[in-house]
Amino acid sequence: MKKRLETICVQGGYTPGNGEPRQIPIVQSTTFKYDTSEDMGKLFDLEASGYFYSRLQNPTNDLVAAKIAELEGGCAAMLTSSGQAANFYAIFNIATCGDHIVSSSSIYGGTFNLFAVTMRKMGIEFTFVSPDCTDEELEAAFRPNTKAVFGETIANPALCVLDIERFANAAHKHGVPLIIDNTFATPVNCRPFEWGADIVTHSTTKYMDGHGSAVGGCIVDSGKFDWTKYPEKFAGLCTPDDSYHGVVYAERFGLEGAFITKATAQLMRDFGSIQAPFNAYLLNLGLESLHVRMKRHCENAQAVAEFLESSDKISWVRYCGLKNDKYHALAEKYLPNGSCGVVSFGVKGGRKAAESFMKKLRVIAIETHVADARSCCLHPASATHRQMTDDELLAAGVSPDLVRLSCGIENAQDLIDDIKQALDQID
Ligand SMILES: *Cc1c(COP(=O)(O)O)cnc(C)c1O
């Protein structure tokens, strides 16, 4: 029976048999027992599937990954220890020293650092393009050694909406996949595979967990990108892997299995950034209410954004749900049911006023976090970006007055009342 998104949130990934646990079992075991060495040898040769060591795979994780794959409309998925690990694996699975990636410049700061500093040290070059660039500028970013295009559905913290279809078409024209970090939208509000994306990543730390309980990540494969059309470009998937007696992933596991099997067999084996089974269990609890929470996050953010827009103490507001927002048209196309709970705005009076405003908040807490059931906010100029001067902040697209507010699922009027009283007390 075809299940709709809400049912998948609650029941996807795991169907217990007769007399089995209703909730997913936490398999808190590092290792798994076999009757013969031959049985185990088959696992090591990738000839049989099964578990042998929780650095590579764990049954609890696989149940939760299967739910996320179903939510995204993908064919296979893996959980990672963090969103950072997910984005690293998604790219490192197909790019190596000497390769090149085209990435949107409007991405999460941690991802930007991973790409521009750490992966560059590994010999992978990145060209950053604005999500609003022209077709010609996008075209000019590609090189013969480009292996993928990367972007975020809704950028954290810039809140730009990516034209996924346009980026997918450009990627496919050059014979490479589009990787989309869908953390802020979640599959409840956008399913990038429906717009041509090939791989989706998540920081499950955000809305998917949703309760500030467990750091985690996920990679989902659509199974639609045909690696075998470009065997030289994607040699890792299309030529023998000597560390597994010459297995060719694209041949043995097909288009639907190759990407995630390679990421598990090579990257998890060698880097071991696996999610703890207990964290996967917490993540699954979050997923069970994702569809209900996302709706409320978006309703609250819309109400707060509209209030901020009407306040004479606020100089600007960015939220794609607002009719006047620069990204409203793209949001109507890609996010018709809502975007996310994060709003950014500028307080009149600049840096000092923003700091003073935040000190007075009672319901909304100051945190370096977003996408939590509890509302929180951050003033980048005095926290994550505090080493920068006002001029440097402007160059980085973070104005000194910018407040990033993540609307939780509390009562919207309570959030507005809190903001109102804090704005009235700015000194
Ligand atoms: C937080 C975040 C990440 C990094 O995820 P962690 O779970 O913190 O490692 C990656 N991408 C986006 C869009 C994020 O918001």
XYZ file of C-alpha atoms and ligand atoms in Angstrom:
442
model
C 0.000 0.000 0.000
C 1.344 3.441 -0.913
C 2.046 5.412 2.251
C 1.870 9.177 2.455
C 4.530 11.295 4.079
C 2.859 11.569 7.493
C 2.487 7.803 7.754
C 6.118 7.286 6.726
C 7.220 9.715 9.468
C 5.478 7.551 12.039
C 5.844 4.028 10.648
C 8.451 4.081 7.857
C 11.568 1.931 7.884
C 10.390 -0.695 10.351
C 7.521 -3.178 10.217
C 7.633 -5.496 13.223
C 6.705 -9.126 12.776
C 4.400 -11.138 15.003
C 5.345 -10.635 18.677
C 8.247 -8.290 17.863
C 8.860 -4.916 19.566
C 6.546 -2.121 18.410
C 9.274 0.508 18.859
C 12.567 0.022 17.009
C 15.014 -2.019 19.094
C 18.297 -0.383 20.147
C 20.980 -2.853 19.151
C 23.619 -1.698 21.602
C 26.279 -4.139 20.442
C 29.636 -3.460 18.859
C 29.858 -6.881 17.306
C 27.813 -9.799 15.916
C 28.284 -13.540 16.297
C 28.666 -16.118 13.488
C 28.729 -19.918 13.431
C 31.555 -20.298 10.940
C 34.460 -18.295 9.584
C 33.063 -18.888 6.098
C 29.841 -17.099 7.039
C 31.852 -14.141 8.235
C 34.212 -14.243 5.268
C 31.272 -13.728 2.922
C 30.436 -10.497 4.726
C 34.004 -9.281 4.417
C 33.950 -10.030 0.680
C 30.616 -8.135 0.316
C 29.110 -11.389 -1.014
C 26.465 -11.553 1.691
C 24.856 -8.675 3.548
C 24.816 -8.688 7.324
C 26.345 -7.079 10.363
C 29.727 -7.755 11.851
C 30.994 -4.566 13.498
C 29.141 -1.388 14.490
C 31.867 0.893 13.124
C 30.448 0.092 9.663
C 26.799 -0.755 10.159
C 24.263 -1.290 12.912
C 20.669 -2.612 12.625
C 19.115 0.285 14.587
C 20.792 2.827 12.323
C 19.670 0.976 9.220
C 16.004 1.043 10.284
C 16.148 4.807 10.787
C 18.121 5.361 7.572
C 15.467 3.359 5.710
C 12.764 5.683 7.078
C 14.653 8.775 5.909
C 15.252 7.177 2.482
C 11.506 6.561 2.216
C 10.707 10.135 3.292
C 13.023 11.558 0.624
C 11.809 9.131 -2.045
C 15.324 7.674 -2.318
C 16.523 4.078 -2.636
C 19.214 3.811 0.051
C 20.575 5.828 2.968
C 23.148 5.779 5.737
C 23.332 7.564 9.064
C 26.507 9.408 10.020
C 27.710 10.787 13.347
C 27.017 14.399 12.285
C 25.878 16.579 9.401
C 29.513 17.486 8.805
C 30.371 13.794 8.313
C 27.402 13.402 5.936
C 28.543 16.230 3.663
C 32.158 15.083 3.791
C 31.254 11.492 2.871
C 28.795 12.538 0.156
C 31.578 14.365 -1.654
C 34.573 12.216 -0.754
C 32.709 9.125 -2.013
C 33.052 10.452 -5.580
C 35.841 13.047 -5.464
C 39.483 12.641 -4.612
C 42.782 14.529 -4.741
C 42.952 16.487 -8.011
C 39.160 16.758 -8.394
C 36.914 19.802 -8.319
C 33.435 20.636 -6.963
C 31.058 23.496 -7.785
C 29.284 24.714 -4.637
C 26.783 27.381 -3.798
C 28.485 30.109 -1.767
C 25.436 30.415 0.491
C 25.969 27.418 2.723
C 26.386 26.613 6.405
C 29.620 28.063 7.837
C 30.835 24.653 9.023
C 30.361 23.219 5.531
C 32.136 26.201 3.976
C 35.111 25.592 6.264
C 35.089 21.860 5.510
C 35.185 22.584 1.773
C 37.342 25.698 1.539
C 39.947 24.764 4.141
C 40.012 21.083 5.116
C 39.040 19.382 1.855
C 41.221 21.819 -0.054
C 44.141 20.494 2.032
C 43.186 17.027 0.760
C 43.620 18.271 -2.806
C 39.967 18.866 -3.734
C 39.284 22.320 -5.193
C 35.981 24.157 -4.805
C 34.508 26.957 -6.899
C 31.831 28.885 -5.024
C 29.008 30.484 -6.981
C 26.191 32.635 -5.697
C 22.853 30.781 -5.643
C 21.539 33.807 -7.555
C 24.248 33.674 -10.255
C 23.350 33.822 -13.937
C 23.310 30.665 -16.087
C 26.553 31.893 -17.700
C 28.290 32.286 -14.329
C 27.160 28.802 -13.290
C 28.349 27.354 -16.586
C 31.758 29.041 -16.215
C 32.325 27.387 -12.818
C 32.651 23.867 -14.289
C 36.011 22.281 -15.127
C 36.875 18.990 -16.853
C 37.665 17.500 -13.410
C 34.402 18.662 -11.749
C 32.751 15.744 -9.928
C 29.632 17.226 -8.327
C 27.554 20.329 -7.638
C 26.541 21.152 -4.045
C 23.940 23.478 -2.511
C 21.433 23.872 0.346
C 17.666 23.923 -0.257
C 17.373 26.802 2.253
C 20.775 28.192 3.178
C 21.783 28.407 6.849
C 21.952 31.245 7.918
C 21.460 33.341 4.742
C 17.963 31.820 4.178
C 18.257 31.947 0.358
C 16.206 29.369 -1.529
C 18.167 27.424 -4.170
C 16.757 26.969 -7.678
C 17.309 23.209 -7.443
C 16.045 22.427 -10.947
C 18.389 24.957 -12.546
C 21.393 23.632 -10.616
C 20.411 20.016 -11.396
C 20.178 20.746 -15.126
C 23.604 22.407 -15.117
C 25.123 19.477 -13.197
C 23.606 16.871 -15.497
C 24.719 18.757 -18.611
C 28.264 18.257 -17.319
C 27.688 14.607 -16.373
C 27.898 15.089 -12.606
C 25.369 14.672 -9.750
C 23.719 17.427 -7.733
C 24.106 16.988 -3.957
C 21.550 18.895 -1.886
C 21.772 19.547 1.851
C 18.072 19.477 2.727
C 18.508 20.120 6.476
C 16.361 23.253 6.835
C 13.461 22.237 4.592
C 13.332 18.534 5.586
C 11.471 16.124 3.263
C 8.245 17.386 4.814
C 8.617 20.685 2.955
C 10.831 19.781 -0.007
C 11.924 16.563 -1.674
C 14.924 17.560 -3.818
C 14.890 14.294 -5.819
C 11.600 15.424 -7.365
C 13.485 18.431 -8.795
C 16.431 16.500 -10.210
C 18.845 16.274 -7.264
C 20.762 12.979 -7.109
C 22.073 12.801 -3.530
C 20.507 14.415 -0.428
C 22.297 15.069 2.858
C 21.017 16.105 6.286
C 22.213 17.378 9.579
C 19.673 15.299 11.526
C 20.769 17.344 14.555
C 18.279 19.988 13.415
C 14.565 19.450 12.700
C 14.732 15.674 12.247
C 15.865 15.129 15.837
C 14.197 18.389 16.704
C 14.670 18.251 20.453
C 18.313 19.240 20.822
C 19.151 15.685 21.922
C 21.460 14.034 19.421
C 24.025 15.228 16.875
C 23.719 13.231 13.654
C 23.663 13.197 9.869
C 22.278 11.236 6.947
C 23.056 10.655 3.263
C 20.304 9.513 0.885
C 20.834 8.264 -2.675
C 18.127 8.664 -5.322
C 19.622 5.776 -7.309
C 18.964 7.778 -10.471
C 22.439 8.987 -11.355
C 24.027 6.616 -13.877
C 27.682 6.446 -12.828
C 28.393 3.851 -15.530
C 27.824 6.470 -18.245
C 31.010 8.186 -17.027
C 33.242 5.301 -15.879
C 36.444 7.339 -16.024
C 35.004 10.238 -14.058
C 33.576 7.976 -11.338
C 36.342 5.393 -11.312
C 35.764 4.609 -7.624
C 32.297 3.273 -8.430
C 33.039 1.810 -11.858
C 36.442 0.109 -11.517
C 37.581 -2.700 -9.179
C 38.101 -1.923 -5.477
C 41.287 -3.756 -4.516
C 40.401 -3.565 -0.838
C 37.423 -5.879 -1.568
C 39.027 -8.378 -3.967
C 38.172 -6.318 -7.012
C 34.459 -5.671 -6.500
C 33.016 -3.070 -8.914
C 30.304 -1.287 -6.923
C 28.191 -0.120 -9.873
C 28.147 -3.651 -11.339
C 27.649 -5.695 -8.180
C 25.154 -3.426 -6.426
C 23.516 -1.645 -9.359
C 22.616 2.035 -9.572
C 20.445 1.786 -6.463
C 23.074 0.186 -4.247
C 26.456 1.401 -5.484
C 26.786 4.796 -3.794
C 25.712 3.884 -0.265
C 27.446 0.493 -0.328
C 30.731 2.140 -1.310
C 30.294 4.840 1.350
C 29.672 2.121 3.956
C 32.308 -0.348 2.830
C 35.100 2.199 2.310
C 34.375 5.427 4.173
C 32.671 4.044 7.286
C 35.240 1.268 7.422
C 38.136 3.722 7.249
C 36.793 6.842 9.006
C 34.167 5.298 11.293
C 31.931 8.357 11.655
C 28.906 6.235 12.465
C 25.941 7.386 14.519
C 25.563 5.688 17.919
C 22.533 3.339 17.915
C 21.048 5.175 20.872
C 21.273 8.472 18.976
C 19.592 6.789 16.020
C 16.780 5.732 18.376
C 16.390 9.353 19.591
C 16.437 10.538 15.979
C 13.635 8.130 15.161
C 11.527 9.483 18.023
C 12.005 12.929 16.478
C 11.054 11.696 13.013
C 7.779 10.303 14.347
C 6.517 13.853 14.896
C 8.486 15.670 12.162
C 5.417 16.381 10.002
C 3.480 17.800 12.976
C 6.389 19.898 14.249
C 7.424 21.329 10.860
C 3.926 22.663 10.336
C 4.020 24.462 13.677
C 7.602 25.729 13.223
C 6.530 27.302 9.911
C 3.290 28.781 11.266
C 5.160 30.334 14.189
C 7.931 31.693 11.964
C 5.385 33.189 9.566
C 3.529 34.918 12.417
C 6.785 36.187 13.946
C 8.120 37.381 10.555
C 4.871 39.268 9.875
C 5.036 40.895 13.304
C 8.694 41.893 12.789
C 7.862 43.342 9.356
C 5.233 45.565 10.984
C 7.476 46.753 13.846
C 9.083 50.211 13.626
C 12.024 48.952 15.728
C 13.138 46.506 13.031
C 15.044 47.651 9.933
C 14.683 44.522 7.760
C 13.352 40.934 7.868
C 14.356 37.877 5.826
C 11.858 35.023 5.601
C 10.832 33.457 2.288
C 7.251 33.113 3.511
C 6.903 36.937 3.349
C 5.416 38.200 0.078
C 8.113 40.876 -0.296
C 11.012 38.501 0.322
C 13.564 38.154 -2.467
C 13.121 34.357 -2.420
C 9.318 34.264 -2.184
C 8.835 33.166 -5.820
C 11.353 30.312 -5.479
C 9.741 29.347 -2.168
C 6.332 29.134 -3.863
C 7.800 26.695 -6.363
C 9.957 24.524 -4.091
C 8.360 25.029 -0.656
C 4.620 25.419 -1.257
C 3.673 24.049 2.172
C 6.165 26.049 4.230
C 9.920 26.541 4.478
C 11.441 26.388 7.966
C 11.244 28.037 11.377
C 14.281 30.290 11.024
C 13.853 34.036 10.493
C 16.598 36.646 10.383
C 16.192 40.359 10.964
C 17.998 43.583 11.759
C 17.352 45.610 14.904
C 17.353 49.402 14.436
C 20.348 50.801 16.320
C 22.793 48.160 15.033
C 25.055 45.909 17.057
C 24.440 47.489 20.472
C 20.672 47.486 20.073
C 20.700 43.851 18.913
C 22.744 42.832 21.978
C 20.502 44.818 24.306
C 17.360 43.323 22.714
C 18.564 39.756 23.162
C 19.485 40.270 26.798
C 15.843 41.126 27.522
C 14.313 37.996 25.944
C 12.648 35.644 28.447
C 11.050 32.828 26.395
C 13.580 32.779 23.554
C 17.041 31.611 24.662
C 20.465 32.602 23.354
C 22.051 29.501 21.775
C 24.342 28.429 18.923
C 21.612 26.167 17.633
C 18.587 26.203 15.349
C 15.670 23.957 14.500
C 14.838 22.966 18.060
C 11.369 22.612 19.587
C 12.446 25.459 21.906
C 12.891 28.918 20.362
C 16.416 30.245 20.334
C 18.374 33.071 18.802
C 21.898 34.124 18.043
C 23.612 37.437 17.364
C 26.442 36.327 15.018
C 28.315 39.651 15.370
C 28.843 39.052 19.080
C 29.089 35.228 18.974
C 30.110 33.089 15.994
C 31.549 36.057 14.044
C 32.792 38.169 16.975
C 36.408 38.361 15.740
C 35.264 40.384 12.733
C 35.024 44.169 12.425
C 31.775 45.699 11.146
C 33.307 46.057 7.666
C 34.409 42.410 7.599
C 30.956 41.329 8.783
C 29.286 43.174 5.913
C 31.651 41.549 3.421
C 30.677 38.128 4.823
C 26.991 38.948 4.387
C 26.381 39.191 8.140
C 25.333 42.685 9.107
C 26.202 43.835 12.662
C 22.496 44.180 13.490
C 21.550 40.666 12.272
C 19.690 38.424 14.702
C 19.020 34.811 13.656
C 15.876 33.567 15.328
C 14.824 29.923 15.266
C 11.129 29.733 16.068
C 10.227 26.683 18.111
C 6.839 25.071 18.510
C 5.632 27.125 21.493
C 2.609 29.420 21.291
C 3.218 31.996 18.525
C 1.703 34.864 20.519
C 4.043 34.113 23.437
C 7.006 34.405 21.065
C 5.682 37.683 19.672
C 4.986 39.029 23.175
C 8.520 38.144 24.226
C 10.023 39.897 21.197
C 7.733 42.901 21.730
C 8.703 43.413 25.376
C 12.403 42.991 24.575
C 12.218 45.532 21.722
C 10.463 47.990 24.057
C 13.304 47.679 26.570
C 16.265 48.291 24.248
C 18.546 50.791 25.949
C 24.104 22.268 11.250
C 24.243 22.075 9.798
C 25.228 21.224 9.265
C 26.238 20.511 10.140
O 25.598 19.554 10.887
P 26.131 19.000 12.308
O 25.117 17.975 12.644
O 26.196 20.160 13.242
O 27.489 18.421 12.032
C 25.277 21.048 7.899
N 24.412 21.687 7.084
C 23.455 22.513 7.559
C 22.531 23.189 6.595
C 23.339 22.733 8.919
O 22.382 23.582 9.376
